[in-house]
Amino acid sequence: MHTRAVQGRWWQPLWWCLLVAVSTLPGFGSDWTWDYLPQIGYENEELSLTLRPAGGAAGWVATDAQEAVLPMATDAQTLSVSITPSSSHHDRIELRHGSSRIAIDFVHLGAGSSLEMGPQGHLRSGEALAVLVLPRVEAQADRRWAMLGLFEKPEVEPCTLLLAEPQVAWGEPALLAQICASQRLACSGTGVLVRFPGADRFAGWKHREYRQAVAWLVADLLARSAKRVVLVEPLAPSAENVVMQPLRAQIGDVGHSYHCRVVETQGLGQEAYWDVAAGIIGTTLNARGTAALDELIRPFLRQP
């Protein structure tokens, strides 16, 4: 894997520009930081958020969409709010103190058209921060999904749309960027092939939350009337199978639960597909590896 030395202090002006830009975005500012802001959760299951205001927790208020005041747990430095997202209506909470306002939207399936990636890997929906929510669906829920006509057909029918791996900064949750990109797809009546990003092995995902995010992406495409969804496991050299295996396991579980085909990619981890020079393994597939991937997914993706 290539490494590159950082020369001089050329990055400092960019760093200060980034700090200024982040401080002006909704939900982020010099007056507070997040101790914990979840990315995703299940409907009808409690989620907790913890904020650390610079001036302490005194004077902050939390309200729901109906302006009802929510109970908070506070200490000298932090405040925590818990909410159980409903499956029957839109949820939003707002934290405020004086002129400071932080809105958090809980985004359900089919309602993510305004999703964007914000700083620090957090999602935004319009002017609010966003937390994804979805119904819990396990593999044994086969009959319910069968009644909705969401079973994957046994025959191979190529997809017409490809949801490719997004380009993200090192360590950012690429899957969230992919969820945002999926909102731009006109997927009604078509098949969608999803190539999951190998970069997520560097993002520090909790396995449960990774599974939830994969499930939200799949269920949202189906809620927007995608005809089928095919899941292609993330790619990495075989030397990194230990960190890739849990992510691939979550994708396999989601595929089983939502009756999607899963294309296994572990065979593409051999060094011949990743080397860029003798004894040097790159971070992306080389030309030979790219050709092998194209051949692997050819039966599932209609070529232009």
PDB file of C-alpha atoms in Angstrom:
ATOM      1  CA  MET A   1       0.000   0.000   0.000  1.00  0.00           C
ATOM      2  CA  HIS A   2       1.410   3.350  -0.991  1.00  0.00           C
ATOM      3  CA  THR A   3       2.184   6.019   1.562  1.00  0.00           C
ATOM      4  CA  ARG A   4       3.009   9.665   0.918  1.00  0.00           C
ATOM      5  CA  ALA A   5       4.839  12.114   3.142  1.00  0.00           C
ATOM      6  CA  VAL A   6       3.190  15.466   3.799  1.00  0.00           C
ATOM      7  CA  GLN A   7       5.640  18.225   2.953  1.00  0.00           C
ATOM      8  CA  GLY A   8       5.717  21.560   4.767  1.00  0.00           C
ATOM      9  CA  ARG A   9       2.645  23.287   6.145  1.00  0.00           C
ATOM     10  CA  TRP A  10       0.716  23.841   2.918  1.00  0.00           C
ATOM     11  CA  TRP A  11      -2.359  22.256   4.457  1.00  0.00           C
ATOM     12  CA  GLN A  12      -2.801  24.765   7.299  1.00  0.00           C
ATOM     13  CA  PRO A  13      -4.777  27.395   5.306  1.00  0.00           C
ATOM     14  CA  LEU A  14      -7.039  24.637   4.006  1.00  0.00           C
ATOM     15  CA  TRP A  15      -7.550  23.343   7.539  1.00  0.00           C
ATOM     16  CA  TRP A  16      -8.658  26.742   8.829  1.00  0.00           C
ATOM     17  CA  CYS A  17     -10.995  27.166   5.865  1.00  0.00           C
ATOM     18  CA  LEU A  18     -12.521  23.790   6.691  1.00  0.00           C
ATOM     19  CA  LEU A  19     -13.054  24.788  10.325  1.00  0.00           C
ATOM     20  CA  VAL A  20     -14.791  27.987   9.294  1.00  0.00           C
ATOM     21  CA  ALA A  21     -16.969  26.147   6.760  1.00  0.00           C
ATOM     22  CA  VAL A  22     -17.979  23.465   9.264  1.00  0.00           C
ATOM     23  CA  SER A  23     -18.909  26.049  11.891  1.00  0.00           C
ATOM     24  CA  THR A  24     -21.512  27.521   9.523  1.00  0.00           C
ATOM     25  CA  LEU A  25     -23.261  24.256   8.659  1.00  0.00           C
ATOM     26  CA  PRO A  26     -26.560  23.240  10.338  1.00  0.00           C
ATOM     27  CA  GLY A  27     -25.942  21.129  13.439  1.00  0.00           C
ATOM     28  CA  PHE A  28     -22.268  22.070  13.732  1.00  0.00           C
ATOM     29  CA  GLY A  29     -20.690  25.095  15.313  1.00  0.00           C
ATOM     30  CA  SER A  30     -17.997  26.409  17.617  1.00  0.00           C
ATOM     31  CA  ASP A  31     -20.518  26.459  20.487  1.00  0.00           C
ATOM     32  CA  TRP A  32     -21.050  22.702  20.696  1.00  0.00           C
ATOM     33  CA  THR A  33     -19.776  19.269  19.723  1.00  0.00           C
ATOM     34  CA  TRP A  34     -21.480  15.899  19.511  1.00  0.00           C
ATOM     35  CA  ASP A  35     -20.480  13.223  21.972  1.00  0.00           C
ATOM     36  CA  TYR A  36     -22.814  10.852  20.140  1.00  0.00           C
ATOM     37  CA  LEU A  37     -25.101  11.357  17.167  1.00  0.00           C
ATOM     38  CA  PRO A  38     -26.385   8.050  15.729  1.00  0.00           C
ATOM     39  CA  GLN A  39     -26.444   7.554  11.981  1.00  0.00           C
ATOM     40  CA  ILE A  40     -29.322   5.097  11.901  1.00  0.00           C
ATOM     41  CA  GLY A  41     -31.800   3.176  14.029  1.00  0.00           C
ATOM     42  CA  TYR A  42     -34.922   1.043  13.946  1.00  0.00           C
ATOM     43  CA  GLU A  43     -38.464   2.366  14.112  1.00  0.00           C
ATOM     44  CA  ASN A  44     -40.094   1.931  17.532  1.00  0.00           C
ATOM     45  CA  GLU A  45     -36.691   1.470  19.160  1.00  0.00           C
ATOM     46  CA  GLU A  46     -35.150   4.111  21.411  1.00  0.00           C
ATOM     47  CA  LEU A  47     -32.250   6.217  20.144  1.00  0.00           C
ATOM     48  CA  SER A  48     -30.159   8.526  22.319  1.00  0.00           C
ATOM     49  CA  LEU A  49     -28.232  11.659  21.292  1.00  0.00           C
ATOM     50  CA  THR A  50     -25.614  13.387  23.428  1.00  0.00           C
ATOM     51  CA  LEU A  51     -24.506  16.997  22.874  1.00  0.00           C
ATOM     52  CA  ARG A  52     -21.643  18.842  24.578  1.00  0.00           C
ATOM     53  CA  PRO A  53     -22.285  22.619  24.514  1.00  0.00           C
ATOM     54  CA  ALA A  54     -19.197  24.777  25.013  1.00  0.00           C
ATOM     55  CA  GLY A  55     -20.915  26.744  27.759  1.00  0.00           C
ATOM     56  CA  GLY A  56     -22.373  23.734  29.543  1.00  0.00           C
ATOM     57  CA  ALA A  57     -25.810  22.140  29.374  1.00  0.00           C
ATOM     58  CA  ALA A  58     -27.732  24.721  31.408  1.00  0.00           C
ATOM     59  CA  GLY A  59     -30.498  26.503  29.524  1.00  0.00           C
ATOM     60  CA  TRP A  60     -30.818  24.072  26.612  1.00  0.00           C
ATOM     61  CA  VAL A  61     -34.288  22.800  25.671  1.00  0.00           C
ATOM     62  CA  ALA A  62     -35.338  19.889  23.439  1.00  0.00           C
ATOM     63  CA  THR A  63     -38.690  19.844  21.634  1.00  0.00           C
ATOM     64  CA  ASP A  64     -40.399  17.456  19.245  1.00  0.00           C
ATOM     65  CA  ALA A  65     -42.224  18.212  15.976  1.00  0.00           C
ATOM     66  CA  GLN A  66     -45.310  19.328  17.929  1.00  0.00           C
ATOM     67  CA  GLU A  67     -43.210  21.729  20.058  1.00  0.00           C
ATOM     68  CA  ALA A  68     -43.677  19.557  23.132  1.00  0.00           C
ATOM     69  CA  VAL A  69     -40.721  19.766  25.498  1.00  0.00           C
ATOM     70  CA  LEU A  70     -38.760  16.505  25.696  1.00  0.00           C
ATOM     71  CA  PRO A  71     -37.123  15.235  28.877  1.00  0.00           C
ATOM     72  CA  MET A  72     -33.341  15.537  28.947  1.00  0.00           C
ATOM     73  CA  ALA A  73     -30.621  13.978  31.050  1.00  0.00           C
ATOM     74  CA  THR A  74     -27.946  16.545  31.860  1.00  0.00           C
ATOM     75  CA  ASP A  75     -24.750  16.958  33.788  1.00  0.00           C
ATOM     76  CA  ALA A  76     -22.460  19.958  33.982  1.00  0.00           C
ATOM     77  CA  GLN A  77     -21.102  19.507  30.447  1.00  0.00           C
ATOM     78  CA  THR A  78     -23.481  17.355  28.384  1.00  0.00           C
ATOM     79  CA  LEU A  79     -27.141  16.863  27.618  1.00  0.00           C
ATOM     80  CA  SER A  80     -28.744  13.655  26.355  1.00  0.00           C
ATOM     81  CA  VAL A  81     -32.110  13.261  24.634  1.00  0.00           C
ATOM     82  CA  SER A  82     -33.821   9.974  23.829  1.00  0.00           C
ATOM     83  CA  ILE A  83     -36.456   9.495  21.131  1.00  0.00           C
ATOM     84  CA  THR A  84     -38.283   6.471  19.776  1.00  0.00           C
ATOM     85  CA  PRO A  85     -38.882   7.083  16.051  1.00  0.00           C
ATOM     86  CA  SER A  86     -42.402   6.184  15.006  1.00  0.00           C
ATOM     87  CA  SER A  87     -43.326   4.087  11.999  1.00  0.00           C
ATOM     88  CA  SER A  88     -46.488   6.121  11.396  1.00  0.00           C
ATOM     89  CA  HIS A  89     -45.338   9.743  11.105  1.00  0.00           C
ATOM     90  CA  HIS A  90     -42.388  12.050  10.469  1.00  0.00           C
ATOM     91  CA  ASP A  91     -40.167  12.655  13.483  1.00  0.00           C
ATOM     92  CA  ARG A  92     -38.059  15.733  14.168  1.00  0.00           C
ATOM     93  CA  ILE A  93     -36.485  17.102  17.301  1.00  0.00           C
ATOM     94  CA  GLU A  94     -34.898  20.483  17.886  1.00  0.00           C
ATOM     95  CA  LEU A  95     -32.305  21.442  20.474  1.00  0.00           C
ATOM     96  CA  ARG A  96     -32.101  25.146  21.237  1.00  0.00           C
ATOM     97  CA  HIS A  97     -30.502  27.645  23.530  1.00  0.00           C
ATOM     98  CA  GLY A  98     -30.931  31.337  22.851  1.00  0.00           C
ATOM     99  CA  SER A  99     -30.197  31.879  19.159  1.00  0.00           C
ATOM    100  CA  SER A 100     -28.640  28.418  18.761  1.00  0.00           C
ATOM    101  CA  ARG A 101     -30.847  25.892  16.944  1.00  0.00           C
ATOM    102  CA  ILE A 102     -30.044  22.286  16.029  1.00  0.00           C
ATOM    103  CA  ALA A 103     -32.718  20.352  14.115  1.00  0.00           C
ATOM    104  CA  ILE A 104     -32.513  16.589  13.635  1.00  0.00           C
ATOM    105  CA  ASP A 105     -34.786  14.803  11.151  1.00  0.00           C
ATOM    106  CA  PHE A 106     -35.463  11.069  11.352  1.00  0.00           C
ATOM    107  CA  VAL A 107     -35.635   9.962   7.725  1.00  0.00           C
ATOM    108  CA  HIS A 108     -37.861   7.029   6.794  1.00  0.00           C
ATOM    109  CA  LEU A 109     -37.718   4.808   3.707  1.00  0.00           C
ATOM    110  CA  GLY A 110     -38.700   6.638   0.546  1.00  0.00           C
ATOM    111  CA  ALA A 111     -38.288  10.069   2.163  1.00  0.00           C
ATOM    112  CA  GLY A 112     -34.568  10.655   1.638  1.00  0.00           C
ATOM    113  CA  SER A 113     -34.592  12.745  -1.546  1.00  0.00           C
ATOM    114  CA  SER A 114     -32.777  15.639   0.161  1.00  0.00           C
ATOM    115  CA  LEU A 115     -30.092  13.544   1.883  1.00  0.00           C
ATOM    116  CA  GLU A 116     -26.526  14.846   1.633  1.00  0.00           C
ATOM    117  CA  MET A 117     -23.236  14.044   3.310  1.00  0.00           C
ATOM    118  CA  GLY A 118     -22.218  16.615   5.886  1.00  0.00           C
ATOM    119  CA  PRO A 119     -18.969  17.088   7.827  1.00  0.00           C
ATOM    120  CA  GLN A 120     -17.543  14.372  10.083  1.00  0.00           C
ATOM    121  CA  GLY A 121     -19.497  11.714   8.195  1.00  0.00           C
ATOM    122  CA  HIS A 122     -22.904  12.952   9.366  1.00  0.00           C
ATOM    123  CA  LEU A 123     -25.965  13.099   7.141  1.00  0.00           C
ATOM    124  CA  ARG A 124     -28.039  16.201   6.441  1.00  0.00           C
ATOM    125  CA  SER A 125     -31.574  16.593   5.116  1.00  0.00           C
ATOM    126  CA  GLY A 126     -32.104  20.123   3.924  1.00  0.00           C
ATOM    127  CA  GLU A 127     -31.281  22.432   6.828  1.00  0.00           C
ATOM    128  CA  ALA A 128     -31.373  19.660   9.444  1.00  0.00           C
ATOM    129  CA  LEU A 129     -29.098  16.862  10.510  1.00  0.00           C
ATOM    130  CA  ALA A 130     -30.469  13.467   9.505  1.00  0.00           C
ATOM    131  CA  VAL A 131     -30.754  10.108  11.205  1.00  0.00           C
ATOM    132  CA  LEU A 132     -31.986   7.193   9.090  1.00  0.00           C
ATOM    133  CA  VAL A 133     -34.726   4.945  10.476  1.00  0.00           C
ATOM    134  CA  LEU A 134     -36.168   1.734   9.098  1.00  0.00           C
ATOM    135  CA  PRO A 135     -38.430  -1.130  10.183  1.00  0.00           C
ATOM    136  CA  ARG A 136     -36.661  -4.158  11.579  1.00  0.00           C
ATOM    137  CA  VAL A 137     -36.757  -6.986   9.031  1.00  0.00           C
ATOM    138  CA  GLU A 138     -35.053 -10.264   9.789  1.00  0.00           C
ATOM    139  CA  ALA A 139     -34.609 -13.309   7.596  1.00  0.00           C
ATOM    140  CA  GLN A 140     -37.611 -15.081   9.107  1.00  0.00           C
ATOM    141  CA  ALA A 141     -39.956 -12.309   7.907  1.00  0.00           C
ATOM    142  CA  ASP A 142     -40.240 -14.037   4.534  1.00  0.00           C
ATOM    143  CA  ARG A 143     -44.030 -14.116   4.264  1.00  0.00           C
ATOM    144  CA  ARG A 144     -44.505 -10.416   4.836  1.00  0.00           C
ATOM    145  CA  TRP A 145     -42.086  -9.512   2.055  1.00  0.00           C
ATOM    146  CA  ALA A 146     -43.522 -12.176  -0.229  1.00  0.00           C
ATOM    147  CA  MET A 147     -46.951 -10.558   0.109  1.00  0.00           C
ATOM    148  CA  LEU A 148     -45.399  -7.273  -1.001  1.00  0.00           C
ATOM    149  CA  GLY A 149     -43.997  -8.945  -4.094  1.00  0.00           C
ATOM    150  CA  LEU A 150     -40.389  -8.271  -3.166  1.00  0.00           C
ATOM    151  CA  PHE A 151     -38.970 -11.766  -3.676  1.00  0.00           C
ATOM    152  CA  GLU A 152     -35.957 -11.860  -5.963  1.00  0.00           C
ATOM    153  CA  LYS A 153     -36.771 -13.939  -9.020  1.00  0.00           C
ATOM    154  CA  PRO A 154     -34.721 -17.126  -9.294  1.00  0.00           C
ATOM    155  CA  GLU A 155     -33.690 -16.518 -12.900  1.00  0.00           C
ATOM    156  CA  VAL A 156     -30.880 -14.125 -13.713  1.00  0.00           C
ATOM    157  CA  GLU A 157     -32.279 -10.891 -15.134  1.00  0.00           C
ATOM    158  CA  PRO A 158     -29.633  -8.193 -15.600  1.00  0.00           C
ATOM    159  CA  CYS A 159     -30.021  -4.889 -13.783  1.00  0.00           C
ATOM    160  CA  THR A 160     -30.130  -1.703 -15.823  1.00  0.00           C
ATOM    161  CA  LEU A 161     -28.751   0.632 -13.133  1.00  0.00           C
ATOM    162  CA  LEU A 162     -25.399   0.540 -11.346  1.00  0.00           C
ATOM    163  CA  LEU A 163     -24.890   2.194  -7.960  1.00  0.00           C
ATOM    164  CA  ALA A 164     -21.107   2.442  -7.967  1.00  0.00           C
ATOM    165  CA  GLU A 165     -18.684   2.955  -5.102  1.00  0.00           C
ATOM    166  CA  PRO A 166     -18.541   6.640  -4.091  1.00  0.00           C
ATOM    167  CA  GLN A 167     -15.316   8.566  -3.706  1.00  0.00           C
ATOM    168  CA  VAL A 168     -14.856   9.683  -0.096  1.00  0.00           C
ATOM    169  CA  ALA A 169     -12.076  11.015   2.089  1.00  0.00           C
ATOM    170  CA  TRP A 170      -9.994   8.472   3.951  1.00  0.00           C
ATOM    171  CA  GLY A 171     -11.883   7.099   6.967  1.00  0.00           C
ATOM    172  CA  GLU A 172     -15.309   8.534   6.077  1.00  0.00           C
ATOM    173  CA  PRO A 173     -18.326   6.160   5.982  1.00  0.00           C
ATOM    174  CA  ALA A 174     -18.565   5.518   2.247  1.00  0.00           C
ATOM    175  CA  LEU A 175     -21.840   3.623   2.624  1.00  0.00           C
ATOM    176  CA  LEU A 176     -23.585   6.807   3.796  1.00  0.00           C
ATOM    177  CA  ALA A 177     -22.312   8.661   0.730  1.00  0.00           C
ATOM    178  CA  GLN A 178     -23.641   5.776  -1.358  1.00  0.00           C
ATOM    179  CA  ILE A 179     -27.057   6.078   0.296  1.00  0.00           C
ATOM    180  CA  CYS A 180     -27.109   9.761  -0.672  1.00  0.00           C
ATOM    181  CA  ALA A 181     -26.093   8.888  -4.241  1.00  0.00           C
ATOM    182  CA  SER A 182     -28.858   6.277  -4.439  1.00  0.00           C
ATOM    183  CA  GLN A 183     -31.442   9.032  -3.979  1.00  0.00           C
ATOM    184  CA  ARG A 184     -30.544  10.405  -7.428  1.00  0.00           C
ATOM    185  CA  LEU A 185     -31.424   7.117  -9.150  1.00  0.00           C
ATOM    186  CA  ALA A 186     -34.723   6.867 -11.020  1.00  0.00           C
ATOM    187  CA  CYS A 187     -35.113   3.251  -9.950  1.00  0.00           C
ATOM    188  CA  SER A 188     -38.850   2.627 -10.388  1.00  0.00           C
ATOM    189  CA  GLY A 189     -39.432  -0.533 -12.406  1.00  0.00           C
ATOM    190  CA  THR A 190     -35.717  -1.256 -12.887  1.00  0.00           C
ATOM    191  CA  GLY A 191     -33.076  -3.487 -11.386  1.00  0.00           C
ATOM    192  CA  VAL A 192     -30.246  -1.888  -9.405  1.00  0.00           C
ATOM    193  CA  LEU A 193     -26.822  -3.452  -8.912  1.00  0.00           C
ATOM    194  CA  VAL A 194     -25.081  -2.073  -5.827  1.00  0.00           C
ATOM    195  CA  ARG A 195     -21.294  -2.276  -5.566  1.00  0.00           C
ATOM    196  CA  PHE A 196     -20.503  -1.749  -1.891  1.00  0.00           C
ATOM    197  CA  PRO A 197     -17.389   0.305  -1.081  1.00  0.00           C
ATOM    198  CA  GLY A 198     -14.299  -1.449   0.188  1.00  0.00           C
ATOM    199  CA  ALA A 199     -13.290   1.861   1.795  1.00  0.00           C
ATOM    200  CA  ASP A 200     -15.745   1.173   4.638  1.00  0.00           C
ATOM    201  CA  ARG A 201     -13.221  -1.188   6.191  1.00  0.00           C
ATOM    202  CA  PHE A 202     -11.376   1.973   7.311  1.00  0.00           C
ATOM    203  CA  ALA A 203     -14.460   3.808   8.627  1.00  0.00           C
ATOM    204  CA  GLY A 204     -14.800   2.176  12.047  1.00  0.00           C
ATOM    205  CA  TRP A 205     -18.347   0.898  11.537  1.00  0.00           C
ATOM    206  CA  LYS A 206     -20.162  -0.937  14.296  1.00  0.00           C
ATOM    207  CA  HIS A 207     -21.325  -4.127  12.637  1.00  0.00           C
ATOM    208  CA  ARG A 208     -24.950  -3.649  13.728  1.00  0.00           C
ATOM    209  CA  GLU A 209     -25.086  -0.128  12.325  1.00  0.00           C
ATOM    210  CA  TYR A 210     -23.414  -1.233   9.093  1.00  0.00           C
ATOM    211  CA  ARG A 211     -26.095  -3.882   8.665  1.00  0.00           C
ATOM    212  CA  GLN A 212     -28.805  -1.296   9.351  1.00  0.00           C
ATOM    213  CA  ALA A 213     -27.336   1.074   6.758  1.00  0.00           C
ATOM    214  CA  VAL A 214     -27.117  -1.687   4.134  1.00  0.00           C
ATOM    215  CA  ALA A 215     -30.717  -2.650   4.921  1.00  0.00           C
ATOM    216  CA  TRP A 216     -31.882   0.999   4.674  1.00  0.00           C
ATOM    217  CA  LEU A 217     -30.272   1.333   1.244  1.00  0.00           C
ATOM    218  CA  VAL A 218     -31.876  -1.873  -0.039  1.00  0.00           C
ATOM    219  CA  ALA A 219     -35.301  -1.265   1.534  1.00  0.00           C
ATOM    220  CA  ASP A 220     -35.362   2.329   0.304  1.00  0.00           C
ATOM    221  CA  LEU A 221     -34.706   1.246  -3.296  1.00  0.00           C
ATOM    222  CA  LEU A 222     -37.505  -1.307  -2.982  1.00  0.00           C
ATOM    223  CA  ALA A 223     -39.808   1.281  -1.386  1.00  0.00           C
ATOM    224  CA  ARG A 224     -39.164   3.456  -4.434  1.00  0.00           C
ATOM    225  CA  SER A 225     -40.334   0.548  -6.629  1.00  0.00           C
ATOM    226  CA  ALA A 226     -37.019  -0.884  -7.763  1.00  0.00           C
ATOM    227  CA  LYS A 227     -37.765  -4.169  -9.507  1.00  0.00           C
ATOM    228  CA  ARG A 228     -34.828  -5.993  -7.933  1.00  0.00           C
ATOM    229  CA  VAL A 229     -31.601  -5.236  -6.095  1.00  0.00           C
ATOM    230  CA  VAL A 230     -28.355  -7.166  -6.537  1.00  0.00           C
ATOM    231  CA  LEU A 231     -25.627  -6.708  -3.908  1.00  0.00           C
ATOM    232  CA  VAL A 232     -21.928  -6.945  -4.792  1.00  0.00           C
ATOM    233  CA  GLU A 233     -19.702  -7.438  -1.753  1.00  0.00           C
ATOM    234  CA  PRO A 234     -16.963  -4.851  -1.090  1.00  0.00           C
ATOM    235  CA  LEU A 235     -13.509  -5.537  -2.459  1.00  0.00           C
ATOM    236  CA  ALA A 236     -10.151  -5.728  -0.681  1.00  0.00           C
ATOM    237  CA  PRO A 237      -6.895  -7.688  -0.963  1.00  0.00           C
ATOM    238  CA  SER A 238      -6.961 -11.119   0.688  1.00  0.00           C
ATOM    239  CA  ALA A 239      -4.586  -9.844   3.375  1.00  0.00           C
ATOM    240  CA  GLU A 240      -7.501  -7.759   4.681  1.00  0.00           C
ATOM    241  CA  ASN A 241     -10.080 -10.556   4.780  1.00  0.00           C
ATOM    242  CA  VAL A 242     -10.166 -10.390   8.578  1.00  0.00           C
ATOM    243  CA  VAL A 243     -11.578  -6.852   8.536  1.00  0.00           C
ATOM    244  CA  MET A 244     -13.731  -7.440   5.445  1.00  0.00           C
ATOM    245  CA  GLN A 245     -15.440 -10.627   6.622  1.00  0.00           C
ATOM    246  CA  PRO A 246     -17.773  -8.928   9.152  1.00  0.00           C
ATOM    247  CA  LEU A 247     -18.935  -6.383   6.552  1.00  0.00           C
ATOM    248  CA  ARG A 248     -19.548  -9.113   3.989  1.00  0.00           C
ATOM    249  CA  ALA A 249     -21.466 -11.095   6.615  1.00  0.00           C
ATOM    250  CA  GLN A 250     -23.834  -8.154   7.211  1.00  0.00           C
ATOM    251  CA  ILE A 251     -24.444  -7.773   3.474  1.00  0.00           C
ATOM    252  CA  GLY A 252     -25.171 -11.492   3.217  1.00  0.00           C
ATOM    253  CA  ASP A 253     -27.648 -11.255   6.074  1.00  0.00           C
ATOM    254  CA  VAL A 254     -29.440  -8.298   4.478  1.00  0.00           C
ATOM    255  CA  GLY A 255     -29.533 -10.104   1.142  1.00  0.00           C
ATOM    256  CA  HIS A 256     -31.142 -13.102   2.820  1.00  0.00           C
ATOM    257  CA  SER A 257     -33.651 -10.921   4.681  1.00  0.00           C
ATOM    258  CA  TYR A 258     -34.712  -8.899   1.636  1.00  0.00           C
ATOM    259  CA  HIS A 259     -34.309 -11.709  -0.918  1.00  0.00           C
ATOM    260  CA  CYS A 260     -31.566 -10.042  -2.954  1.00  0.00           C
ATOM    261  CA  ARG A 261     -28.832 -11.808  -4.835  1.00  0.00           C
ATOM    262  CA  VAL A 262     -25.401 -11.359  -3.269  1.00  0.00           C
ATOM    263  CA  VAL A 263     -22.342 -11.522  -5.529  1.00  0.00           C
ATOM    264  CA  GLU A 264     -19.367 -12.796  -3.530  1.00  0.00           C
ATOM    265  CA  THR A 265     -16.037 -11.097  -4.194  1.00  0.00           C
ATOM    266  CA  GLN A 266     -13.542 -12.817  -1.908  1.00  0.00           C
ATOM    267  CA  GLY A 267     -12.027 -14.546  -4.939  1.00  0.00           C
ATOM    268  CA  LEU A 268     -10.956 -11.156  -6.282  1.00  0.00           C
ATOM    269  CA  GLY A 269      -8.645 -10.606  -3.325  1.00  0.00           C
ATOM    270  CA  GLN A 270      -5.661 -12.436  -4.785  1.00  0.00           C
ATOM    271  CA  GLU A 271      -2.493 -10.373  -5.130  1.00  0.00           C
ATOM    272  CA  ALA A 272      -2.452 -10.633  -8.928  1.00  0.00           C
ATOM    273  CA  TYR A 273      -5.533  -8.385  -9.028  1.00  0.00           C
ATOM    274  CA  TRP A 274      -4.093  -5.714  -6.725  1.00  0.00           C
ATOM    275  CA  ASP A 275      -0.342  -5.473  -7.287  1.00  0.00           C
ATOM    276  CA  VAL A 276       0.991  -2.302  -8.878  1.00  0.00           C
ATOM    277  CA  ALA A 277       4.637  -3.393  -8.920  1.00  0.00           C
ATOM    278  CA  ALA A 278       6.681  -6.340  -7.723  1.00  0.00           C
ATOM    279  CA  GLY A 279       5.894  -6.811  -4.037  1.00  0.00           C
ATOM    280  CA  ILE A 280       3.612  -3.750  -3.817  1.00  0.00           C
ATOM    281  CA  ILE A 281      -0.147  -4.123  -3.281  1.00  0.00           C
ATOM    282  CA  GLY A 282      -2.276  -1.149  -4.315  1.00  0.00           C
ATOM    283  CA  THR A 283      -5.463   0.215  -2.763  1.00  0.00           C
ATOM    284  CA  THR A 284      -7.615  -0.432  -5.856  1.00  0.00           C
ATOM    285  CA  LEU A 285      -7.894  -3.187  -8.426  1.00  0.00           C
ATOM    286  CA  ASN A 286      -5.347  -3.141 -11.226  1.00  0.00           C
ATOM    287  CA  ALA A 287      -6.332  -3.615 -14.870  1.00  0.00           C
ATOM    288  CA  ARG A 288      -6.386  -7.397 -14.515  1.00  0.00           C
ATOM    289  CA  GLY A 289      -8.532  -7.175 -11.389  1.00  0.00           C
ATOM    290  CA  THR A 290     -10.935  -4.725 -13.007  1.00  0.00           C
ATOM    291  CA  ALA A 291     -11.395  -7.116 -15.922  1.00  0.00           C
ATOM    292  CA  ALA A 292     -12.075  -9.965 -13.482  1.00  0.00           C
ATOM    293  CA  LEU A 293     -14.673  -7.869 -11.639  1.00  0.00           C
ATOM    294  CA  ASP A 294     -16.385  -6.945 -14.907  1.00  0.00           C
ATOM    295  CA  GLU A 295     -16.571 -10.616 -15.795  1.00  0.00           C
ATOM    296  CA  LEU A 296     -17.961 -11.501 -12.357  1.00  0.00           C
ATOM    297  CA  ILE A 297     -20.835  -9.017 -12.503  1.00  0.00           C
ATOM    298  CA  ARG A 298     -21.536  -9.371 -16.230  1.00  0.00           C
ATOM    299  CA  PRO A 299     -24.520 -11.736 -15.734  1.00  0.00           C
ATOM    300  CA  PHE A 300     -26.153  -9.250 -13.337  1.00  0.00           C
ATOM    301  CA  LEU A 301     -25.664  -5.944 -15.142  1.00  0.00           C
ATOM    302  CA  ARG A 302     -26.949  -5.052 -18.597  1.00  0.00           C
ATOM    303  CA  GLN A 303     -24.089  -3.624 -20.611  1.00  0.00           C
ATOM    304  CA  PRO A 304     -24.693  -0.280 -22.391  1.00  0.00           C
TER     305      PRO A 304
END
